[in-house]
Coordinates of C-alpha atoms and ligand atoms in Angstrom, one line a residue:
M185 CA -21.7 -9.1 -32.0
S186 CA -22.8 -12.1 -34.0
T187 CA -26.1 -12.4 -35.8
E188 CA -27.1 -15.1 -33.4
D189 CA -26.4 -12.8 -30.4
Q190 CA -28.4 -10.0 -32.0
Q191 CA -31.3 -12.3 -32.5
S192 CA -31.3 -13.5 -28.9
H193 CA -31.9 -9.9 -27.6
P194 CA -35.5 -8.6 -27.8
A195 CA -35.5 -5.4 -29.8
S196 CA -36.6 -3.3 -26.8
L197 CA -33.6 -4.2 -24.6
P198 CA -30.3 -2.3 -24.9
A199 CA -27.6 -4.6 -26.3
V200 CA -24.9 -3.3 -23.9
A201 CA -24.2 -5.0 -20.6
A202 CA -24.9 -3.0 -17.4
V203 CA -21.8 -1.0 -16.6
K204 CA -20.4 -1.6 -13.1
P205 CA -20.4 1.7 -11.1
K206 CA -16.9 3.1 -10.6
Y207 CA -15.5 2.3 -7.1
E208 CA -15.0 5.7 -5.4
F209 CA -12.0 4.9 -3.2
F210 CA -11.5 8.5 -2.0
K211 CA -15.2 8.8 -1.0
V212 CA -14.8 5.6 1.0
V213 CA -11.8 7.0 2.9
Q214 CA -13.7 10.3 3.5
H215 CA -16.6 8.3 4.8
Y216 CA -14.4 6.4 7.3
L217 CA -12.8 9.8 8.3
D218 CA -16.3 11.1 9.1
E219 CA -17.3 8.0 11.1
A220 CA -14.1 8.0 13.1
S221 CA -14.4 11.8 13.7
Q222 CA -17.8 11.2 15.2
L223 CA -16.5 8.4 17.3
I224 CA -13.9 10.6 19.0
E225 CA -15.8 13.9 18.7
L226 CA -13.1 15.4 16.5
P227 CA -13.5 19.2 16.3
P228 CA -15.4 19.7 13.0
Y229 CA -12.8 22.1 11.7
I230 CA -10.1 19.4 11.8
N231 CA -12.4 17.0 9.9
T232 CA -12.9 19.8 7.3
I233 CA -9.2 20.3 6.8
L234 CA -8.5 16.5 6.5
Q235 CA -11.3 15.9 4.0
Q236 CA -9.1 17.3 1.2
P237 CA -5.4 17.2 0.5
K238 CA -3.3 20.3 1.0
N239 CA -1.7 20.2 -2.5
E240 CA -2.6 18.4 -5.7
I241 CA 0.3 18.4 -8.2
I242 CA -0.2 17.2 -11.7
V243 CA 2.7 17.1 -14.2
N244 CA 2.6 16.2 -17.9
F245 CA 6.0 15.3 -19.2
P246 CA 7.4 13.9 -22.5
V247 CA 9.5 10.7 -22.7
R248 CA 11.5 9.4 -25.7
M249 CA 10.5 5.8 -26.2
D250 CA 12.9 3.1 -27.6
D251 CA 11.4 3.4 -31.1
G252 CA 12.2 7.1 -31.2
S253 CA 8.6 8.3 -30.7
I254 CA 7.7 10.7 -27.9
R255 CA 5.0 9.8 -25.5
L256 CA 3.4 12.2 -23.0
F257 CA 2.8 10.9 -19.4
K258 CA 0.7 12.3 -16.7
G259 CA 2.1 12.1 -13.2
Y260 CA 0.4 12.9 -9.9
R261 CA 1.8 13.8 -6.4
I262 CA -0.8 14.4 -3.7
Q263 CA 0.3 16.0 -0.5
H264 CA -2.4 15.4 2.0
N265 CA -1.2 16.7 5.3
N266 CA 2.1 17.8 6.8
L267 CA 1.1 18.9 10.3
L268 CA 3.2 16.2 12.0
G269 CA 6.1 16.3 9.5
P270 CA 7.1 16.2 5.8
F271 CA 4.7 14.5 3.4
K272 CA 5.5 10.8 3.0
G273 CA 4.2 8.1 0.7
G274 CA 4.7 5.8 -2.2
I275 CA 4.8 6.2 -6.0
R276 CA 2.5 3.9 -7.9
Y277 CA 2.9 2.9 -11.6
H278 CA -0.2 1.1 -12.8
E279 CA -2.6 1.5 -15.7
T280 CA -5.6 2.2 -13.3
V281 CA -4.0 5.1 -11.5
T282 CA -6.4 8.1 -11.0
L283 CA -6.1 11.4 -9.2
D284 CA -8.9 10.5 -6.8
D285 CA -7.3 7.1 -5.9
I286 CA -4.0 8.8 -5.2
K287 CA -5.9 11.3 -3.0
A288 CA -7.4 8.3 -1.0
L289 CA -4.0 6.7 -0.7
A290 CA -2.3 10.0 0.4
A291 CA -4.9 10.5 3.1
M292 CA -4.3 7.0 4.4
M293 CA -0.6 7.8 4.7
T294 CA -1.5 10.7 7.0
W295 CA -3.5 8.3 9.3
K296 CA -0.7 5.6 9.1
C297 CA 2.1 8.0 10.1
A298 CA 0.0 9.4 12.9
L299 CA -0.9 5.9 14.1
M300 CA 2.7 4.8 14.1
N301 CA 3.7 8.0 15.9
L302 CA 6.1 9.1 13.2
P303 CA 7.0 12.7 12.6
L304 CA 5.7 12.5 9.1
G305 CA 2.6 13.5 7.2
G306 CA 0.8 11.9 4.3
G307 CA 1.4 11.9 0.5
K308 CA 1.2 9.6 -2.5
G309 CA 2.0 9.8 -6.2
G310 CA 1.7 7.9 -9.4
I311 CA 1.7 7.6 -13.1
K312 CA -1.1 6.0 -15.1
F313 CA 0.7 3.4 -17.3
N314 CA 1.6 -0.3 -17.3
P315 CA 5.2 -0.7 -16.3
N316 CA 5.2 -4.2 -17.7
E317 CA 4.7 -2.9 -21.2
V318 CA 7.8 -0.7 -21.3
S319 CA 11.5 -1.6 -21.5
R320 CA 13.9 -1.1 -18.6
S321 CA 15.5 1.9 -20.2
E322 CA 12.1 3.4 -20.9
L323 CA 11.1 2.8 -17.3
Q324 CA 14.2 4.6 -16.2
R325 CA 13.6 7.6 -18.5
I326 CA 9.9 7.8 -17.4
T327 CA 11.1 7.8 -13.7
R328 CA 13.8 10.4 -14.2
R329 CA 11.5 12.8 -16.2
F330 CA 8.7 12.4 -13.6
F331 CA 11.0 13.2 -10.7
H332 CA 12.6 16.1 -12.7
A333 CA 9.1 17.4 -13.3
L334 CA 8.2 17.2 -9.6
G335 CA 11.3 19.3 -9.0
A336 CA 11.3 21.2 -5.7
N337 CA 7.8 19.9 -4.8
I338 CA 9.7 17.0 -3.2
G339 CA 12.7 17.0 -1.0
P340 CA 14.1 15.4 2.2
E341 CA 12.5 18.0 4.4
T342 CA 9.4 18.5 2.3
D343 CA 8.0 15.4 0.7
I344 CA 9.6 12.0 0.6
P345 CA 8.4 9.4 -1.9
A346 CA 8.9 5.6 -1.6
P347 CA 8.0 2.5 -3.6
D348 CA 4.4 1.3 -4.1
V349 CA 2.7 -0.9 -6.7
G350 CA 4.8 -1.1 -9.9
T351 CA 7.9 0.6 -8.3
D352 CA 10.8 -0.8 -6.3
A353 CA 14.2 -0.1 -4.9
K354 CA 15.7 0.3 -8.4
T355 CA 13.0 3.0 -9.2
M356 CA 14.0 4.8 -6.0
A357 CA 17.7 4.7 -6.9
W358 CA 16.9 6.5 -10.2
A359 CA 14.6 8.9 -8.4
M360 CA 17.3 9.8 -5.8
D361 CA 20.0 10.1 -8.5
T362 CA 17.8 12.5 -10.6
Y363 CA 17.0 14.7 -7.6
M364 CA 20.7 14.7 -6.5
N365 CA 21.7 15.9 -9.9
T366 CA 19.3 18.8 -9.8
V367 CA 20.4 20.3 -6.5
G368 CA 24.1 20.8 -7.4
Q369 CA 27.1 18.7 -6.5
F370 CA 27.8 20.3 -3.1
F371 CA 24.5 19.2 -1.7
K372 CA 24.3 15.8 -3.3
Q373 CA 25.1 13.8 -0.1
A374 CA 22.7 15.9 2.0
V375 CA 19.7 14.9 0.0
K376 CA 19.9 11.1 0.0
G377 CA 16.8 11.1 2.2
V378 CA 14.6 12.5 -0.7
V379 CA 13.2 9.0 -1.2
T380 CA 13.2 5.9 0.9
G381 CA 13.0 2.3 -0.1
K382 CA 16.4 2.7 -1.9
P383 CA 18.8 -0.2 -2.4
V384 CA 21.1 -0.6 0.6
A385 CA 24.2 0.4 -1.3
S386 CA 22.6 3.7 -2.4
G387 CA 21.6 4.7 1.1
G388 CA 18.7 2.4 1.8
T389 CA 18.2 0.5 5.0
Y390 CA 18.5 -3.1 5.9
G391 CA 15.0 -4.5 6.4
R392 CA 13.1 -2.1 4.2
E393 CA 12.3 -4.5 1.4
K394 CA 10.5 -6.9 3.7
A395 CA 9.2 -4.3 6.1
T396 CA 5.6 -4.1 5.1
G397 CA 5.3 -7.9 5.0
Q398 CA 7.2 -8.1 8.3
G399 CA 4.9 -5.6 10.0
L400 CA 1.8 -7.4 8.7
V401 CA 3.2 -10.7 10.2
H402 CA 3.7 -9.0 13.6
C403 CA 0.0 -8.1 13.5
I404 CA -0.9 -11.6 12.5
T405 CA 1.2 -13.2 15.3
E406 CA -0.5 -10.7 17.8
W407 CA -3.9 -11.7 16.5
A408 CA -3.0 -15.4 16.7
E409 CA -1.9 -15.0 20.3
E410 CA -5.0 -13.2 21.3
R411 CA -7.2 -15.8 19.6
D412 CA -5.1 -18.7 20.9
F413 CA -4.6 -19.8 17.3
D414 CA -1.6 -21.9 16.4
L415 CA 0.1 -20.6 13.3
G416 CA 2.1 -23.8 12.9
G417 CA 0.4 -25.8 10.2
A418 CA -2.0 -23.0 9.3
T419 CA -2.8 -22.3 5.6
L420 CA -2.6 -19.0 3.7
T421 CA -3.9 -17.6 0.4
V422 CA -2.3 -14.4 -1.1
Q423 CA -3.5 -12.1 -3.8
G424 CA -0.7 -10.1 -5.2
F425 CA 2.8 -11.7 -5.0
G426 CA 4.9 -8.5 -5.3
N427 CA 6.8 -6.9 -2.5
V428 CA 4.2 -7.1 0.3
G429 CA 2.5 -10.4 -0.6
S430 CA 5.7 -12.4 -1.3
N431 CA 7.6 -11.2 1.8
A432 CA 4.6 -11.8 4.1
A433 CA 4.4 -15.4 2.7
V434 CA 8.1 -16.0 3.1
I435 CA 8.1 -14.7 6.7
L436 CA 5.0 -16.7 7.6
S437 CA 6.5 -19.9 6.1
K438 CA 9.2 -19.6 8.8
L439 CA 6.4 -19.8 11.4
G440 CA 5.0 -22.9 9.8
V441 CA 2.3 -21.3 7.6
S442 CA 1.7 -22.9 4.3
T443 CA 0.8 -20.8 1.2
I444 CA -1.7 -22.9 -0.8
A445 CA -3.0 -20.4 -3.3
V446 CA -1.6 -17.2 -4.9
G447 CA -2.7 -14.8 -7.6
D448 CA -1.6 -11.7 -9.4
H449 CA -2.5 -9.6 -12.5
T450 CA -1.9 -12.6 -14.7
G451 CA -4.0 -15.2 -12.9
Y452 CA -4.3 -17.6 -9.9
L453 CA -2.5 -20.8 -8.9
Y454 CA -3.4 -23.5 -6.4
N455 CA -1.2 -26.1 -4.6
P456 CA -2.8 -27.9 -1.7
E457 CA 0.7 -29.2 -0.7
G458 CA 1.9 -25.6 -0.3
F459 CA 4.2 -23.5 -2.5
N460 CA 7.8 -22.8 -1.7
P461 CA 7.4 -19.0 -1.2
H462 CA 11.1 -18.4 -1.6
K463 CA 11.2 -20.1 -4.9
L464 CA 8.1 -18.4 -6.1
Q465 CA 9.4 -15.0 -5.0
D466 CA 12.6 -15.6 -6.9
Y467 CA 10.6 -16.7 -10.0
V468 CA 8.4 -13.5 -9.8
K469 CA 11.5 -11.3 -9.5
K470 CA 12.8 -12.8 -12.7
H471 CA 9.6 -13.2 -14.7
R472 CA 7.6 -10.2 -13.2
S473 CA 4.6 -12.4 -12.5
I474 CA 3.5 -15.9 -11.3
A475 CA 2.5 -16.8 -14.9
G476 CA 4.2 -20.0 -16.0
Y477 CA 5.3 -21.1 -12.5
P478 CA 5.3 -24.9 -12.8
N479 CA 4.3 -26.1 -9.3
G480 CA 0.6 -25.1 -9.2
K481 CA -2.7 -25.7 -10.9
A482 CA -4.2 -22.7 -12.7
I483 CA -7.6 -21.7 -11.2
S484 CA -10.0 -18.9 -11.8
R485 CA -10.4 -15.8 -9.6
E486 CA -13.7 -17.1 -8.4
E487 CA -12.2 -20.4 -7.4
F488 CA -9.3 -18.6 -5.6
F489 CA -11.8 -16.7 -3.4
R490 CA -13.6 -19.9 -2.5
I491 CA -10.5 -21.8 -1.3
K492 CA -10.7 -22.9 2.4
A493 CA -7.7 -21.5 4.3
D494 CA -6.9 -19.9 7.7
I495 CA -5.6 -16.6 6.5
F496 CA -6.1 -14.5 3.4
I497 CA -3.7 -11.7 2.6
P498 CA -4.9 -9.3 -0.1
A499 CA -1.7 -7.6 -1.3
A500 CA -2.6 -6.2 -4.7
L501 CA -5.0 -3.3 -5.2
E502 CA -8.1 -1.7 -3.6
N503 CA -11.6 -2.9 -3.9
Q504 CA -10.8 -6.6 -4.4
I505 CA -13.1 -7.9 -1.7
G506 CA -16.6 -6.7 -2.6
P507 CA -19.9 -8.4 -1.5
E508 CA -19.4 -11.5 -3.7
E509 CA -15.8 -12.2 -2.6
A510 CA -16.7 -11.5 1.1
A511 CA -19.5 -14.0 0.9
A512 CA -17.3 -16.6 -0.8
L513 CA -14.1 -16.4 1.4
Q514 CA -13.7 -19.3 3.8
V515 CA -10.9 -18.0 6.1
R516 CA -10.6 -16.9 9.7
L517 CA -8.6 -13.8 9.1
V518 CA -8.1 -11.2 6.3
G519 CA -4.8 -9.3 6.9
E520 CA -4.8 -6.3 4.7
G521 CA -1.4 -6.0 3.1
A522 CA -2.9 -3.8 0.3
N523 CA -4.5 -0.4 0.9
G524 CA -8.3 -0.5 0.7
P525 CA -8.7 -4.1 -0.5
C526 CA -12.1 -4.5 1.2
S527 CA -15.0 -2.3 0.0
P528 CA -17.2 -1.1 2.9
E529 CA -19.9 -3.7 1.9
G530 CA -17.2 -6.4 1.7
E531 CA -16.0 -5.5 5.1
R532 CA -19.5 -5.6 6.6
I533 CA -20.2 -9.1 5.2
L534 CA -16.8 -10.4 6.4
L535 CA -17.4 -9.1 9.9
E536 CA -21.0 -10.4 9.9
R537 CA -19.6 -13.9 9.0
G538 CA -17.2 -13.7 11.9
I539 CA -14.1 -13.2 9.8
D540 CA -11.5 -11.0 11.5
I541 CA -9.9 -8.1 9.6
L542 CA -6.6 -6.6 10.3
P543 CA -7.1 -3.2 8.7
D544 CA -4.6 -1.6 6.2
V545 CA -3.9 1.6 8.2
L546 CA -2.5 -0.7 11.0
A547 CA -1.5 -3.9 9.1
N548 CA 0.7 -2.5 6.3
S549 CA 2.2 0.4 8.2
G550 CA 5.5 -1.5 8.7
G551 CA 6.6 -0.1 5.3
V552 CA 6.4 3.5 6.2
T553 CA 7.8 2.8 9.7
V554 CA 11.0 1.4 8.3
S555 CA 11.1 4.1 5.6
Y556 CA 11.2 6.5 8.5
Y557 CA 14.2 4.6 10.0
E558 CA 15.9 4.9 6.6
W559 CA 15.3 8.6 6.5
V560 CA 16.7 9.0 10.1
Q561 CA 19.8 7.0 9.1
N562 CA 20.3 9.2 6.0
K563 CA 20.0 12.4 8.2
R564 CA 22.6 11.1 10.7
S565 CA 24.8 9.3 8.2
E566 CA 24.3 6.1 10.1
T567 CA 23.9 2.4 9.1
W568 CA 21.7 0.3 11.4
T569 CA 22.0 -3.4 11.5
L570 CA 19.1 -5.6 10.4
E571 CA 18.6 -6.7 14.0
E572 CA 18.3 -3.0 15.1
V573 CA 15.7 -2.3 12.4
D574 CA 13.8 -5.5 13.1
T575 CA 13.7 -4.9 16.9
R576 CA 12.4 -1.4 16.5
L577 CA 9.8 -2.4 14.0
E578 CA 8.5 -5.2 16.1
K579 CA 8.1 -2.9 19.1
A580 CA 6.4 -0.2 17.0
M581 CA 4.0 -2.7 15.4
K582 CA 3.0 -4.3 18.7
R583 CA 2.4 -1.0 20.4
A584 CA 0.2 0.2 17.5
Y585 CA -1.7 -3.1 17.5
R586 CA -2.4 -2.8 21.2
E587 CA -3.5 0.8 20.9
V588 CA -5.9 -0.1 18.1
I589 CA -7.3 -3.0 20.0
E590 CA -7.8 -0.9 23.1
M591 CA -9.6 1.9 21.1
A592 CA -11.9 -0.7 19.5
R593 CA -12.7 -2.0 23.0
Q594 CA -13.4 1.4 24.4
K595 CA -15.5 2.6 21.5
S596 CA -17.0 -0.8 20.5
C597 CA -16.0 -0.2 16.9
T598 CA -14.3 -2.1 14.1
L599 CA -10.5 -2.2 14.1
R600 CA -10.5 0.0 11.0
L601 CA -12.3 2.8 12.7
A602 CA -10.2 2.3 15.8
A603 CA -7.0 2.7 13.8
Y604 CA -8.4 5.9 12.2
A605 CA -9.5 7.1 15.7
V606 CA -6.0 6.6 17.3
A607 CA -4.4 8.5 14.4
L608 CA -7.0 11.3 14.4
Q609 CA -6.6 11.8 18.2
R610 CA -2.8 12.4 17.6
I611 CA -3.5 14.8 14.8
A612 CA -6.1 16.6 16.8
S613 CA -3.7 17.1 19.7
A614 CA -1.3 18.9 17.4
Y615 CA -4.0 21.1 15.8
G616 CA -5.3 21.9 19.3
E617 CA -1.9 23.0 20.4
R618 CA -1.0 25.0 17.4
E619 CA -4.4 26.2 16.1
I620 CA -4.7 27.6 12.6
F621 CA -2.4 30.1 10.9
P622 CA -2.8 33.1 10.9
Ligands
NAD789 P1 4.0 -4.7 -6.2 O1 4.0 -4.0 -7.4 O2 5.3 -5.2 -5.7 O3 3.0 -5.9 -6.3 C1 1.7 -5.8 -6.6 C2 1.1 -7.1 -6.9 O4 -0.3 -6.9 -7.2 C3 1.7 -7.8 -8.1 O5 1.9 -9.2 -7.8 C4 0.7 -7.6 -9.2 O6 0.8 -8.6 -10.2 C5 -0.6 -7.7 -8.4 N1 -1.7 -7.1 -9.1 C6 -1.7 -5.9 -9.8 N2 -2.9 -5.8 -10.4 C7 -3.7 -6.9 -10.0 C8 -5.0 -7.3 -10.3 N3 -5.8 -6.6 -11.1 N4 -5.4 -8.5 -9.8 C9 -4.6 -9.2 -9.0 N5 -3.3 -8.9 -8.7 C10 -2.9 -7.7 -9.2 O7 3.3 -3.8 -5.1 P2 3.4 -3.8 -3.5 O8 4.4 -2.8 -3.1 O9 3.6 -5.2 -3.0 O10 2.0 -3.2 -3.1 C11 0.8 -4.1 -3.0 C12 -0.2 -3.4 -2.1 O11 0.4 -3.1 -0.8 C13 -0.7 -2.0 -2.6 O12 -2.0 -1.8 -2.2 C14 0.2 -1.0 -1.9 O13 -0.4 0.3 -1.8 C15 0.3 -1.7 -0.5 N6 1.4 -1.3 0.3 C16 2.7 -1.4 -0.2 C17 3.7 -1.0 0.7 C18 5.1 -1.2 0.3 O14 6.0 -0.9 1.1 N7 5.5 -1.5 -0.9 C19 3.4 -0.4 1.9 C20 2.1 -0.4 2.4 C21 1.1 -0.8 1.5

């Protein structure tokens, strides 16, 4: 601090800025669980079980870095619930990863799989580090050591990881290969389904890469039909231009929606004429971010949230739309590509201002749905065409959308609570039938 700064503070005031309270994502998810449980009168013992994950796995593993040094990494795998089927959920590589956030994301996977009527439970994993700061070969060694450390905690009939923030099809190919090489050569082909979101040549499915964006677009088109809103000529802003955000923008562009502002971890860009989302997607694949993309004006995060558009897709991280952002947004619809992008206060303000929200548990469940299709194809040694995958996904998304809308109507609640409620009813039926062991 400069002398001038020091002099400007009266001696009695602390010189440190007020620390923003930490956002407690897991508590937020537990709170929604409570609210939805009350709404459908969920037997209290089921709420008690679902409040905490079944297993919390933490592994510390060493990795040799390119300069010869050894760095210790901490990896998490949270297995929330497997009543309906094996645990299922992505692996996140990001410097903000915490155990509690992974617990929140794992619980949300339980609701998503139940809502989509998939025979799967909920899980999530991650490592706290910045994947942009390591080389490709370091990334590969980190991934392989992590999956080796997870060992028999995962498996095609136990727990099936997939990509999330900071991971992609290439990460999944390394993960599958590592797992295959630990089970012995005779079983190699039988365990392809240990992860989903793989490259097609390595046992992935057509349509998985765009699946989350595609599912979100199905929800948006349903919303537009209901509201009698013409998507042709509509405008879009997108925060996070990775897998979910870029694919949603590309697919929406085919419906005539123009992407006028984008942002990621490096900054925000504005182009009132509309970006070419294909070109921007290719640029991001090559350069790992939107930084340096020539066809847009750099703007601040605050300016981004004030841009007037029809649709906003948050597709980055949780807690991006707090009270300030919710008060600033000038859109008709927020389609949650990301998990947990709206804080509860942010959500309340958006709804008060008449802005619709397509909630994460519904809106981004296309990813896990197509992951399920991949898993089924691996089990049966089948390859479905892109048309088959797309047709099934469209049907599944539209059914879930209608179920959520109907629940919201019956219970006069938000779409978020309705999505939780549909999922919880399905889980409650299974607990009711089986009861608790022993
Ligand atoms: P990704 O790694 O492909 O992209 C993440 C994007 O977020 C990148 O553009 C990155 O730059 C940006 N980002 C990271 N930190 C940021 C910050 N502080 N501010 C602004 N932008 C930031 O990840 P993804 O798979 O597209 O996942 C995005 C979101 O969608 C996550 O919430 C994830 O949980 C959710 N989701 C993903 C899938 C899937 O199939 N990949 C499925 C369902 C939900």
